[in-house]
């Protein structure tokens, strides 16, 4: 069973391939998983923002988790299920239905329409922990959540809900890392993929649910290993990752594309699976025609991620 100490590394997110008729393409999803598993990531997870947790029917949700669980269990790869939904009741039901799949952990978000106060957060997590039946929880608390907590608040929740082993957060400046360091022994802190080397340098980050793995699950895994072999080199890679983001991703963010649109674009640039850039209604996606320009820049800045393409 995962603990705050053993939950580590580079975890790759499932992205939903969407057909022109808005259905999920499960055949492409299976291929994507096969390729992801070949990269031997520390783990695979579903239903983060990038996995479009907010835009699936319950039937689709169940099917996506069943496919992921079957593939990961057959390959011996750890997987986490995002039992996430803005509604607390739907989150609870998602978890209750998925306990039988025995994920290594469940990711949960706080209720996200009417914000929760401290007591309500405890009540929510306690009930989710009870439903998880011994499977640990990871609190996914991104910057766009209605309620973004401070380091001491994560620490308080962990003390009251012991099966809360990790958090998935945006990270922050030096002051944030100083505050978070106090709780980093009892909570596995995951920061955004593109800042993972900084998080490791700060002695706080145990891993990332990684947007860098969207570009290349293999490249992100190589980079994670480099952080422990030669942090200075890994920080240099991060500089180049950030340069790529500034050049090719931030302009789309500034033009109003959502995070899932950006993550699918990253995967299309990486080109390791046929996921496509399309999102479901009503969200706009980055046109496929834009992929090739960014691919050239990405390969120039991060050649290590694409070494396999040349051999
Ligand atoms: N924030 C992301 C991380 C991957 O890009 C998520 O939705 O899990």
PDB file of C-alpha atoms and ligand atoms in Angstrom:
ATOM      1  CA  UNK A   1       0.000   0.000   0.000  1.00  0.00           C
ATOM      2  CA  UNK A   2       1.290   3.468  -0.881  1.00  0.00           C
ATOM      3  CA  UNK A   3       2.308   5.729   1.980  1.00  0.00           C
ATOM      4  CA  UNK A   4       3.465   9.334   2.213  1.00  0.00           C
ATOM      5  CA  UNK A   5       7.010   7.994   1.911  1.00  0.00           C
ATOM      6  CA  UNK A   6       6.516   5.592  -0.975  1.00  0.00           C
ATOM      7  CA  UNK A   7       4.281   7.771  -3.156  1.00  0.00           C
ATOM      8  CA  UNK A   8       6.905   9.270  -5.453  1.00  0.00           C
ATOM      9  CA  UNK A   9       7.964   9.905  -8.973  1.00  0.00           C
ATOM     10  CA  UNK A  10       6.669  10.677 -12.401  1.00  0.00           C
ATOM     11  CA  UNK A  11       2.974   9.843 -12.837  1.00  0.00           C
ATOM     12  CA  UNK A  12       1.426  10.065 -16.282  1.00  0.00           C
ATOM     13  CA  UNK A  13      -2.111  11.279 -16.847  1.00  0.00           C
ATOM     14  CA  UNK A  14      -4.679   9.618 -19.071  1.00  0.00           C
ATOM     15  CA  UNK A  15      -5.988  11.965 -21.742  1.00  0.00           C
ATOM     16  CA  UNK A  16      -9.295  11.216 -23.429  1.00  0.00           C
ATOM     17  CA  UNK A  17      -9.215  10.771 -27.221  1.00  0.00           C
ATOM     18  CA  UNK A  18     -12.438  12.416 -28.426  1.00  0.00           C
ATOM     19  CA  UNK A  19     -14.089  11.549 -31.744  1.00  0.00           C
ATOM     20  CA  UNK A  20     -15.684  14.112 -34.064  1.00  0.00           C
ATOM     21  CA  UNK A  21     -19.123  12.977 -32.786  1.00  0.00           C
ATOM     22  CA  UNK A  22     -17.964  13.796 -29.215  1.00  0.00           C
ATOM     23  CA  UNK A  23     -17.763  10.152 -28.124  1.00  0.00           C
ATOM     24  CA  UNK A  24     -14.678   8.810 -26.325  1.00  0.00           C
ATOM     25  CA  UNK A  25     -12.541   6.650 -28.591  1.00  0.00           C
ATOM     26  CA  UNK A  26     -11.844   3.687 -26.300  1.00  0.00           C
ATOM     27  CA  UNK A  27      -9.671   1.900 -28.867  1.00  0.00           C
ATOM     28  CA  UNK A  28      -7.336   4.901 -29.010  1.00  0.00           C
ATOM     29  CA  UNK A  29      -7.475   5.134 -25.208  1.00  0.00           C
ATOM     30  CA  UNK A  30      -6.250   1.540 -24.951  1.00  0.00           C
ATOM     31  CA  UNK A  31      -3.390   2.208 -27.374  1.00  0.00           C
ATOM     32  CA  UNK A  32      -2.458   5.309 -25.403  1.00  0.00           C
ATOM     33  CA  UNK A  33      -2.295   3.241 -22.217  1.00  0.00           C
ATOM     34  CA  UNK A  34      -0.166   0.577 -23.893  1.00  0.00           C
ATOM     35  CA  UNK A  35       2.338   3.200 -24.960  1.00  0.00           C
ATOM     36  CA  UNK A  36       2.313   4.896 -21.594  1.00  0.00           C
ATOM     37  CA  UNK A  37       2.984   1.599 -19.856  1.00  0.00           C
ATOM     38  CA  UNK A  38       5.909   0.894 -22.216  1.00  0.00           C
ATOM     39  CA  UNK A  39       7.579   4.029 -20.821  1.00  0.00           C
ATOM     40  CA  UNK A  40       7.496   2.411 -17.341  1.00  0.00           C
ATOM     41  CA  UNK A  41       6.316   5.488 -15.438  1.00  0.00           C
ATOM     42  CA  UNK A  42       6.167   5.377 -11.642  1.00  0.00           C
ATOM     43  CA  UNK A  43       2.424   5.345 -12.112  1.00  0.00           C
ATOM     44  CA  UNK A  44      -0.552   6.213 -14.262  1.00  0.00           C
ATOM     45  CA  UNK A  45      -3.648   8.101 -13.168  1.00  0.00           C
ATOM     46  CA  UNK A  46      -7.019   9.138 -14.491  1.00  0.00           C
ATOM     47  CA  UNK A  47      -9.460  11.969 -14.158  1.00  0.00           C
ATOM     48  CA  UNK A  48      -7.386  14.940 -13.305  1.00  0.00           C
ATOM     49  CA  UNK A  49      -8.274  18.151 -15.108  1.00  0.00           C
ATOM     50  CA  UNK A  50      -6.245  16.873 -18.049  1.00  0.00           C
ATOM     51  CA  UNK A  51      -8.393  13.715 -18.007  1.00  0.00           C
ATOM     52  CA  UNK A  52     -11.512  15.902 -18.254  1.00  0.00           C
ATOM     53  CA  UNK A  53     -12.958  14.781 -14.920  1.00  0.00           C
ATOM     54  CA  UNK A  54     -15.645  17.422 -15.300  1.00  0.00           C
ATOM     55  CA  UNK A  55     -17.015  16.321 -18.662  1.00  0.00           C
ATOM     56  CA  UNK A  56     -17.870  12.621 -18.629  1.00  0.00           C
ATOM     57  CA  UNK A  57     -21.038  10.676 -17.999  1.00  0.00           C
ATOM     58  CA  UNK A  58     -20.919   8.219 -15.139  1.00  0.00           C
ATOM     59  CA  UNK A  59     -21.035   5.316 -17.577  1.00  0.00           C
ATOM     60  CA  UNK A  60     -18.009   6.703 -19.399  1.00  0.00           C
ATOM     61  CA  UNK A  61     -16.213   7.332 -16.133  1.00  0.00           C
ATOM     62  CA  UNK A  62     -16.679   3.692 -15.123  1.00  0.00           C
ATOM     63  CA  UNK A  63     -15.486   2.393 -18.466  1.00  0.00           C
ATOM     64  CA  UNK A  64     -12.342   4.563 -18.504  1.00  0.00           C
ATOM     65  CA  UNK A  65     -11.365   3.344 -15.020  1.00  0.00           C
ATOM     66  CA  UNK A  66     -12.030  -0.301 -15.901  1.00  0.00           C
ATOM     67  CA  UNK A  67      -9.798  -0.062 -18.978  1.00  0.00           C
ATOM     68  CA  UNK A  68      -6.999   1.646 -17.038  1.00  0.00           C
ATOM     69  CA  UNK A  69      -7.192  -0.812 -14.128  1.00  0.00           C
ATOM     70  CA  UNK A  70      -7.127  -3.870 -16.396  1.00  0.00           C
ATOM     71  CA  UNK A  71      -4.126  -2.627 -18.414  1.00  0.00           C
ATOM     72  CA  UNK A  72      -2.124  -1.447 -15.392  1.00  0.00           C
ATOM     73  CA  UNK A  73      -2.827  -4.546 -13.342  1.00  0.00           C
ATOM     74  CA  UNK A  74      -1.776  -6.798 -16.223  1.00  0.00           C
ATOM     75  CA  UNK A  75       1.489  -4.833 -16.590  1.00  0.00           C
ATOM     76  CA  UNK A  76       2.152  -4.435 -12.865  1.00  0.00           C
ATOM     77  CA  UNK A  77       2.023  -0.632 -13.097  1.00  0.00           C
ATOM     78  CA  UNK A  78       0.624   1.381 -10.194  1.00  0.00           C
ATOM     79  CA  UNK A  79      -2.473   3.424 -10.962  1.00  0.00           C
ATOM     80  CA  UNK A  80      -4.548   6.026  -9.180  1.00  0.00           C
ATOM     81  CA  UNK A  81      -8.176   6.813  -9.890  1.00  0.00           C
ATOM     82  CA  UNK A  82      -9.374  10.398  -9.774  1.00  0.00           C
ATOM     83  CA  UNK A  83     -12.705  10.000  -7.995  1.00  0.00           C
ATOM     84  CA  UNK A  84     -13.094  13.647  -8.773  1.00  0.00           C
ATOM     85  CA  UNK A  85     -16.169  15.694  -9.500  1.00  0.00           C
ATOM     86  CA  UNK A  86     -17.222  19.209  -8.489  1.00  0.00           C
ATOM     87  CA  UNK A  87     -20.213  17.642  -6.682  1.00  0.00           C
ATOM     88  CA  UNK A  88     -19.361  15.914  -3.385  1.00  0.00           C
ATOM     89  CA  UNK A  89     -22.114  13.336  -3.857  1.00  0.00           C
ATOM     90  CA  UNK A  90     -20.960  12.360  -7.328  1.00  0.00           C
ATOM     91  CA  UNK A  91     -17.347  12.146  -6.061  1.00  0.00           C
ATOM     92  CA  UNK A  92     -18.477   9.822  -3.276  1.00  0.00           C
ATOM     93  CA  UNK A  93     -20.437   7.622  -5.665  1.00  0.00           C
ATOM     94  CA  UNK A  94     -17.505   7.483  -8.090  1.00  0.00           C
ATOM     95  CA  UNK A  95     -15.279   6.300  -5.295  1.00  0.00           C
ATOM     96  CA  UNK A  96     -17.794   3.767  -3.962  1.00  0.00           C
ATOM     97  CA  UNK A  97     -18.078   2.194  -7.425  1.00  0.00           C
ATOM     98  CA  UNK A  98     -14.280   2.113  -7.968  1.00  0.00           C
ATOM     99  CA  UNK A  99     -13.073   0.632  -4.657  1.00  0.00           C
ATOM    100  CA  UNK A 100     -13.320  -2.860  -6.142  1.00  0.00           C
ATOM    101  CA  UNK A 101     -10.677  -1.945  -8.766  1.00  0.00           C
ATOM    102  CA  UNK A 102      -8.140  -1.516  -5.951  1.00  0.00           C
ATOM    103  CA  UNK A 103      -6.188   1.517  -7.178  1.00  0.00           C
ATOM    104  CA  UNK A 104      -2.970   2.420  -5.349  1.00  0.00           C
ATOM    105  CA  UNK A 105      -4.685   5.656  -4.251  1.00  0.00           C
ATOM    106  CA  UNK A 106      -7.702   7.806  -4.977  1.00  0.00           C
ATOM    107  CA  UNK A 107      -7.312  11.442  -5.979  1.00  0.00           C
ATOM    108  CA  UNK A 108     -10.058  13.695  -4.644  1.00  0.00           C
ATOM    109  CA  UNK A 109     -10.911  17.371  -5.058  1.00  0.00           C
ATOM    110  CA  UNK A 110     -12.804  19.432  -2.507  1.00  0.00           C
ATOM    111  CA  UNK A 111     -16.447  20.170  -3.383  1.00  0.00           C
ATOM    112  CA  UNK A 112     -16.208  22.873  -5.976  1.00  0.00           C
ATOM    113  CA  UNK A 113     -19.389  24.847  -6.442  1.00  0.00           C
ATOM    114  CA  UNK A 114     -20.169  26.053  -2.948  1.00  0.00           C
ATOM    115  CA  UNK A 115     -16.809  26.305  -1.159  1.00  0.00           C
ATOM    116  CA  UNK A 116     -16.167  24.314   1.996  1.00  0.00           C
ATOM    117  CA  UNK A 117     -14.984  25.685   5.341  1.00  0.00           C
ATOM    118  CA  UNK A 118     -12.432  23.868   7.527  1.00  0.00           C
ATOM    119  CA  UNK A 119     -15.018  21.652   9.270  1.00  0.00           C
ATOM    120  CA  UNK A 120     -16.706  20.787   5.986  1.00  0.00           C
ATOM    121  CA  UNK A 121     -13.375  19.852   4.424  1.00  0.00           C
ATOM    122  CA  UNK A 122     -12.767  17.407   7.264  1.00  0.00           C
ATOM    123  CA  UNK A 123     -16.274  16.018   7.001  1.00  0.00           C
ATOM    124  CA  UNK A 124     -15.850  15.550   3.239  1.00  0.00           C
ATOM    125  CA  UNK A 125     -12.457  13.853   3.500  1.00  0.00           C
ATOM    126  CA  UNK A 126     -13.485  11.646   6.403  1.00  0.00           C
ATOM    127  CA  UNK A 127     -16.448  10.292   4.472  1.00  0.00           C
ATOM    128  CA  UNK A 128     -14.315   9.790   1.361  1.00  0.00           C
ATOM    129  CA  UNK A 129     -11.660   8.010   3.452  1.00  0.00           C
ATOM    130  CA  UNK A 130     -14.320   5.721   4.900  1.00  0.00           C
ATOM    131  CA  UNK A 131     -15.613   4.904   1.410  1.00  0.00           C
ATOM    132  CA  UNK A 132     -12.043   4.282   0.190  1.00  0.00           C
ATOM    133  CA  UNK A 133     -11.900   1.353   2.584  1.00  0.00           C
ATOM    134  CA  UNK A 134      -8.196   1.558   3.429  1.00  0.00           C
ATOM    135  CA  UNK A 135      -7.026   2.860   0.032  1.00  0.00           C
ATOM    136  CA  UNK A 136      -5.081   6.094   0.631  1.00  0.00           C
ATOM    137  CA  UNK A 137      -6.206   9.526  -0.576  1.00  0.00           C
ATOM    138  CA  UNK A 138      -4.403  12.291  -2.442  1.00  0.00           C
ATOM    139  CA  UNK A 139      -5.942  15.755  -2.286  1.00  0.00           C
ATOM    140  CA  UNK A 140      -5.851  17.417  -5.699  1.00  0.00           C
ATOM    141  CA  UNK A 141      -5.974  21.151  -4.997  1.00  0.00           C
ATOM    142  CA  UNK A 142      -5.064  23.091  -8.152  1.00  0.00           C
ATOM    143  CA  UNK A 143      -4.881  26.889  -8.365  1.00  0.00           C
ATOM    144  CA  UNK A 144      -8.216  26.999 -10.187  1.00  0.00           C
ATOM    145  CA  UNK A 145     -10.036  25.183  -7.342  1.00  0.00           C
ATOM    146  CA  UNK A 146     -12.653  27.326  -5.598  1.00  0.00           C
ATOM    147  CA  UNK A 147     -10.806  26.788  -2.327  1.00  0.00           C
ATOM    148  CA  UNK A 148      -7.021  26.761  -2.489  1.00  0.00           C
ATOM    149  CA  UNK A 149      -5.472  25.746   0.823  1.00  0.00           C
ATOM    150  CA  UNK A 150      -2.263  26.902   2.512  1.00  0.00           C
ATOM    151  CA  UNK A 151       0.490  24.527   3.652  1.00  0.00           C
ATOM    152  CA  UNK A 152      -0.667  24.536   7.291  1.00  0.00           C
ATOM    153  CA  UNK A 153      -4.191  23.634   6.190  1.00  0.00           C
ATOM    154  CA  UNK A 154      -2.913  20.549   4.334  1.00  0.00           C
ATOM    155  CA  UNK A 155      -0.976  19.622   7.463  1.00  0.00           C
ATOM    156  CA  UNK A 156      -4.080  19.983   9.611  1.00  0.00           C
ATOM    157  CA  UNK A 157      -6.181  17.819   7.268  1.00  0.00           C
ATOM    158  CA  UNK A 158      -3.488  15.125   7.222  1.00  0.00           C
ATOM    159  CA  UNK A 159      -3.452  15.008  11.036  1.00  0.00           C
ATOM    160  CA  UNK A 160      -7.208  14.564  11.221  1.00  0.00           C
ATOM    161  CA  UNK A 161      -7.495  12.208   8.222  1.00  0.00           C
ATOM    162  CA  UNK A 162      -4.487   9.874   8.447  1.00  0.00           C
ATOM    163  CA  UNK A 163      -5.210   8.105   5.155  1.00  0.00           C
ATOM    164  CA  UNK A 164      -4.536  11.398   3.362  1.00  0.00           C
ATOM    165  CA  UNK A 165      -1.000  10.603   2.177  1.00  0.00           C
ATOM    166  CA  UNK A 166      -0.418  13.177  -0.529  1.00  0.00           C
ATOM    167  CA  UNK A 167      -1.303  16.463  -2.145  1.00  0.00           C
ATOM    168  CA  UNK A 168      -1.209  17.555  -5.762  1.00  0.00           C
ATOM    169  CA  UNK A 169      -0.674  21.296  -5.826  1.00  0.00           C
ATOM    170  CA  UNK A 170       0.723  24.192  -7.848  1.00  0.00           C
ATOM    171  CA  UNK A 171       3.716  24.767  -5.590  1.00  0.00           C
ATOM    172  CA  UNK A 172       4.826  28.354  -5.067  1.00  0.00           C
ATOM    173  CA  UNK A 173       7.666  30.679  -4.250  1.00  0.00           C
ATOM    174  CA  UNK A 174      10.503  30.186  -1.744  1.00  0.00           C
ATOM    175  CA  UNK A 175       8.215  31.203   1.134  1.00  0.00           C
ATOM    176  CA  UNK A 176       5.645  28.584   0.106  1.00  0.00           C
ATOM    177  CA  UNK A 177       8.334  25.905  -0.015  1.00  0.00           C
ATOM    178  CA  UNK A 178       9.576  26.952   3.441  1.00  0.00           C
ATOM    179  CA  UNK A 179       6.074  26.567   4.856  1.00  0.00           C
ATOM    180  CA  UNK A 180       5.398  23.316   3.028  1.00  0.00           C
ATOM    181  CA  UNK A 181       8.697  21.718   4.092  1.00  0.00           C
ATOM    182  CA  UNK A 182       7.333  21.376   7.632  1.00  0.00           C
ATOM    183  CA  UNK A 183       4.686  18.926   6.395  1.00  0.00           C
ATOM    184  CA  UNK A 184       6.683  17.159   3.686  1.00  0.00           C
ATOM    185  CA  UNK A 185       7.469  14.187   5.940  1.00  0.00           C
ATOM    186  CA  UNK A 186       3.847  13.326   6.566  1.00  0.00           C
ATOM    187  CA  UNK A 187       2.525  14.284   3.103  1.00  0.00           C
ATOM    188  CA  UNK A 188       3.842  13.321  -0.298  1.00  0.00           C
ATOM    189  CA  UNK A 189       3.889  16.677  -2.113  1.00  0.00           C
ATOM    190  CA  UNK A 190       3.447  16.568  -5.897  1.00  0.00           C
ATOM    191  CA  UNK A 191       4.077  19.776  -7.850  1.00  0.00           C
ATOM    192  CA  UNK A 192       3.458  20.597 -11.540  1.00  0.00           C
ATOM    193  CA  UNK A 193       5.610  18.593 -13.934  1.00  0.00           C
ATOM    194  CA  UNK A 194       7.422  21.569 -15.425  1.00  0.00           C
ATOM    195  CA  UNK A 195       8.618  22.727 -11.978  1.00  0.00           C
ATOM    196  CA  UNK A 196       9.551  19.327 -10.599  1.00  0.00           C
ATOM    197  CA  UNK A 197      13.314  19.897 -10.518  1.00  0.00           C
ATOM    198  CA  UNK A 198      12.773  23.076  -8.464  1.00  0.00           C
ATOM    199  CA  UNK A 199      10.511  21.142  -6.097  1.00  0.00           C
ATOM    200  CA  UNK A 200      13.197  18.478  -5.663  1.00  0.00           C
ATOM    201  CA  UNK A 201      15.892  21.124  -5.166  1.00  0.00           C
ATOM    202  CA  UNK A 202      13.733  22.671  -2.440  1.00  0.00           C
ATOM    203  CA  UNK A 203      13.624  19.284  -0.697  1.00  0.00           C
ATOM    204  CA  UNK A 204       9.815  19.252  -0.798  1.00  0.00           C
ATOM    205  CA  UNK A 205       8.538  17.616  -3.993  1.00  0.00           C
ATOM    206  CA  UNK A 206       8.192  13.842  -4.033  1.00  0.00           C
ATOM    207  CA  UNK A 207       7.002  13.797  -7.619  1.00  0.00           C
ATOM    208  CA  UNK A 208       4.615  15.182 -10.208  1.00  0.00           C
ATOM    209  CA  UNK A 209       1.348  14.244 -11.822  1.00  0.00           C
ATOM    210  CA  UNK A 210       3.094  15.446 -14.846  1.00  0.00           C
ATOM    211  CA  UNK A 211       2.268  17.654 -17.790  1.00  0.00           C
ATOM    212  CA  UNK A 212       5.826  16.928 -18.954  1.00  0.00           C
ATOM    213  CA  UNK A 213       4.754  13.281 -19.233  1.00  0.00           C
ATOM    214  CA  UNK A 214       2.077  14.558 -21.627  1.00  0.00           C
ATOM    215  CA  UNK A 215       4.929  15.523 -23.985  1.00  0.00           C
ATOM    216  CA  UNK A 216       6.757  12.256 -23.434  1.00  0.00           C
ATOM    217  CA  UNK A 217       6.097   9.702 -20.687  1.00  0.00           C
ATOM    218  CA  UNK A 218       9.550   8.289 -21.396  1.00  0.00           C
ATOM    219  CA  UNK A 219      11.280  11.671 -21.399  1.00  0.00           C
ATOM    220  CA  UNK A 220       9.605  12.686 -18.139  1.00  0.00           C
ATOM    221  CA  UNK A 221      10.739   9.426 -16.531  1.00  0.00           C
ATOM    222  CA  UNK A 222      14.310   9.960 -17.739  1.00  0.00           C
ATOM    223  CA  UNK A 223      14.223  13.512 -16.363  1.00  0.00           C
ATOM    224  CA  UNK A 224      12.930  12.326 -12.956  1.00  0.00           C
ATOM    225  CA  UNK A 225      15.824   9.872 -12.719  1.00  0.00           C
ATOM    226  CA  UNK A 226      18.279  12.640 -13.722  1.00  0.00           C
ATOM    227  CA  UNK A 227      17.032  14.770 -10.808  1.00  0.00           C
ATOM    228  CA  UNK A 228      18.485  12.175  -8.445  1.00  0.00           C
ATOM    229  CA  UNK A 229      21.649  11.476 -10.417  1.00  0.00           C
ATOM    230  CA  UNK A 230      22.587  15.059 -11.362  1.00  0.00           C
ATOM    231  CA  UNK A 231      20.262  17.786 -10.144  1.00  0.00           C
ATOM    232  CA  UNK A 232      22.219  20.580 -11.835  1.00  0.00           C
ATOM    233  CA  UNK A 233      21.719  18.909 -15.212  1.00  0.00           C
ATOM    234  CA  UNK A 234      18.047  18.309 -14.432  1.00  0.00           C
ATOM    235  CA  UNK A 235      17.639  22.000 -13.599  1.00  0.00           C
ATOM    236  CA  UNK A 236      19.152  22.834 -16.977  1.00  0.00           C
ATOM    237  CA  UNK A 237      16.572  20.564 -18.640  1.00  0.00           C
ATOM    238  CA  UNK A 238      13.862  22.386 -16.670  1.00  0.00           C
ATOM    239  CA  UNK A 239      15.127  25.704 -18.019  1.00  0.00           C
ATOM    240  CA  UNK A 240      14.661  24.369 -21.534  1.00  0.00           C
ATOM    241  CA  UNK A 241      11.235  22.918 -20.706  1.00  0.00           C
ATOM    242  CA  UNK A 242      10.183  26.341 -19.436  1.00  0.00           C
ATOM    243  CA  UNK A 243      11.599  27.981 -22.546  1.00  0.00           C
ATOM    244  CA  UNK A 244       9.460  25.629 -24.634  1.00  0.00           C
ATOM    245  CA  UNK A 245       6.393  26.438 -22.527  1.00  0.00           C
ATOM    246  CA  UNK A 246       7.022  30.187 -22.792  1.00  0.00           C
ATOM    247  CA  UNK A 247       7.457  29.997 -26.560  1.00  0.00           C
ATOM    248  CA  UNK A 248       4.831  27.471 -27.577  1.00  0.00           C
ATOM    249  CA  UNK A 249       2.283  26.982 -24.759  1.00  0.00           C
ATOM    250  CA  UNK A 250       1.848  30.251 -22.863  1.00  0.00           C
ATOM    251  CA  UNK A 251       0.575  32.101 -25.986  1.00  0.00           C
ATOM    252  CA  UNK A 252      -2.313  29.573 -26.161  1.00  0.00           C
ATOM    253  CA  UNK A 253      -2.986  29.976 -22.449  1.00  0.00           C
ATOM    254  CA  UNK A 254      -3.101  33.741 -22.945  1.00  0.00           C
ATOM    255  CA  UNK A 255      -5.485  33.228 -25.863  1.00  0.00           C
ATOM    256  CA  UNK A 256      -7.950  31.532 -23.491  1.00  0.00           C
ATOM    257  CA  UNK A 257      -7.332  27.821 -24.076  1.00  0.00           C
ATOM    258  CA  UNK A 258      -8.061  25.657 -21.033  1.00  0.00           C
ATOM    259  CA  UNK A 259      -5.524  23.448 -19.234  1.00  0.00           C
ATOM    260  CA  UNK A 260      -6.875  20.237 -20.820  1.00  0.00           C
ATOM    261  CA  UNK A 261      -6.494  21.868 -24.244  1.00  0.00           C
ATOM    262  CA  UNK A 262      -2.870  22.691 -23.421  1.00  0.00           C
ATOM    263  CA  UNK A 263      -2.154  19.170 -22.116  1.00  0.00           C
ATOM    264  CA  UNK A 264      -3.621  17.509 -25.201  1.00  0.00           C
ATOM    265  CA  UNK A 265      -1.595  19.841 -27.365  1.00  0.00           C
ATOM    266  CA  UNK A 266       1.546  18.813 -25.449  1.00  0.00           C
ATOM    267  CA  UNK A 267       0.772  15.155 -26.162  1.00  0.00           C
ATOM    268  CA  UNK A 268       0.193  15.890 -29.847  1.00  0.00           C
ATOM    269  CA  UNK A 269       3.538  17.715 -29.969  1.00  0.00           C
ATOM    270  CA  UNK A 270       5.219  14.718 -28.314  1.00  0.00           C
ATOM    271  CA  UNK A 271       3.465  12.476 -30.837  1.00  0.00           C
ATOM    272  CA  UNK A 272       3.824   9.260 -28.789  1.00  0.00           C
ATOM    273  CA  UNK A 273       0.145   8.313 -29.128  1.00  0.00           C
ATOM    274  CA  UNK A 274      -2.788   9.211 -31.324  1.00  0.00           C
ATOM    275  CA  UNK A 275      -4.829  11.154 -28.781  1.00  0.00           C
ATOM    276  CA  UNK A 276      -5.713  14.215 -30.822  1.00  0.00           C
ATOM    277  CA  UNK A 277      -6.164  17.744 -29.558  1.00  0.00           C
ATOM    278  CA  UNK A 278      -9.969  17.746 -29.521  1.00  0.00           C
ATOM    279  CA  UNK A 279     -11.938  18.529 -26.344  1.00  0.00           C
ATOM    280  CA  UNK A 280     -15.592  18.017 -25.696  1.00  0.00           C
ATOM    281  CA  UNK A 281     -18.252  20.645 -26.037  1.00  0.00           C
ATOM    282  CA  UNK A 282     -18.263  23.464 -25.039  1.00  0.00           C
ATOM    283  CA  UNK A 283     -14.489  23.720 -24.805  1.00  0.00           C
ATOM    284  CA  UNK A 284     -12.267  24.862 -27.648  1.00  0.00           C
ATOM    285  CA  UNK A 285      -9.152  22.950 -28.595  1.00  0.00           C
ATOM    286  CA  UNK A 286      -5.936  23.907 -30.365  1.00  0.00           C
ATOM    287  CA  UNK A 287      -6.159  22.963 -34.063  1.00  0.00           C
ATOM    288  CA  UNK A 288      -4.042  19.974 -35.143  1.00  0.00           C
ATOM    289  CA  UNK A 289      -2.412  22.175 -37.818  1.00  0.00           C
ATOM    290  CA  UNK A 290      -0.628  24.062 -35.058  1.00  0.00           C
ATOM    291  CA  UNK A 291       1.179  20.955 -33.815  1.00  0.00           C
ATOM    292  CA  UNK A 292       4.012  20.760 -36.346  1.00  0.00           C
ATOM    293  CA  UNK A 293       5.519  24.200 -35.589  1.00  0.00           C
ATOM    294  CA  UNK A 294       5.621  23.526 -31.852  1.00  0.00           C
ATOM    295  CA  UNK A 295       7.022  20.026 -32.491  1.00  0.00           C
ATOM    296  CA  UNK A 296      10.048  21.493 -34.220  1.00  0.00           C
ATOM    297  CA  UNK A 297      10.736  23.864 -31.318  1.00  0.00           C
ATOM    298  CA  UNK A 298      10.215  21.099 -28.766  1.00  0.00           C
ATOM    299  CA  UNK A 299      12.628  18.720 -30.474  1.00  0.00           C
ATOM    300  CA  UNK A 300      15.238  21.448 -30.769  1.00  0.00           C
ATOM    301  CA  UNK A 301      15.018  22.430 -27.100  1.00  0.00           C
ATOM    302  CA  UNK A 302      14.559  18.949 -25.632  1.00  0.00           C
ATOM    303  CA  UNK A 303      16.350  16.502 -27.909  1.00  0.00           C
ATOM    304  CA  UNK A 304      16.819  14.052 -25.009  1.00  0.00           C
ATOM    305  CA  UNK A 305      13.063  13.429 -24.975  1.00  0.00           C
ATOM    306  CA  UNK A 306      13.084  12.232 -28.550  1.00  0.00           C
ATOM    307  CA  UNK A 307      16.199  10.107 -28.781  1.00  0.00           C
ATOM    308  CA  UNK A 308      14.162   6.998 -29.657  1.00  0.00           C
ATOM    309  CA  UNK A 309      12.778   8.760 -32.751  1.00  0.00           C
ATOM    310  CA  UNK A 310      16.251   8.877 -34.299  1.00  0.00           C
ATOM    311  CA  UNK A 311      17.262   5.257 -33.694  1.00  0.00           C
TER     312      UNK A 311
HETATM  313  N1  LIG B   1      -2.923  19.200 -13.631  1.00  0.00           N
HETATM  314  C1  LIG B   1      -2.843  18.074 -14.427  1.00  0.00           C
HETATM  315  C2  LIG B   1      -1.510  17.450 -14.499  1.00  0.00           C
HETATM  316  C3  LIG B   1      -1.237  17.072 -15.891  1.00  0.00           C
HETATM  317  O1  LIG B   1      -1.050  17.848 -16.761  1.00  0.00           O
HETATM  318  C4  LIG B   1      -3.919  17.066 -14.118  1.00  0.00           C
HETATM  319  O2  LIG B   1      -4.985  17.323 -14.578  1.00  0.00           O
HETATM  320  O3  LIG B   1      -3.735  16.063 -13.484  1.00  0.00           O
END
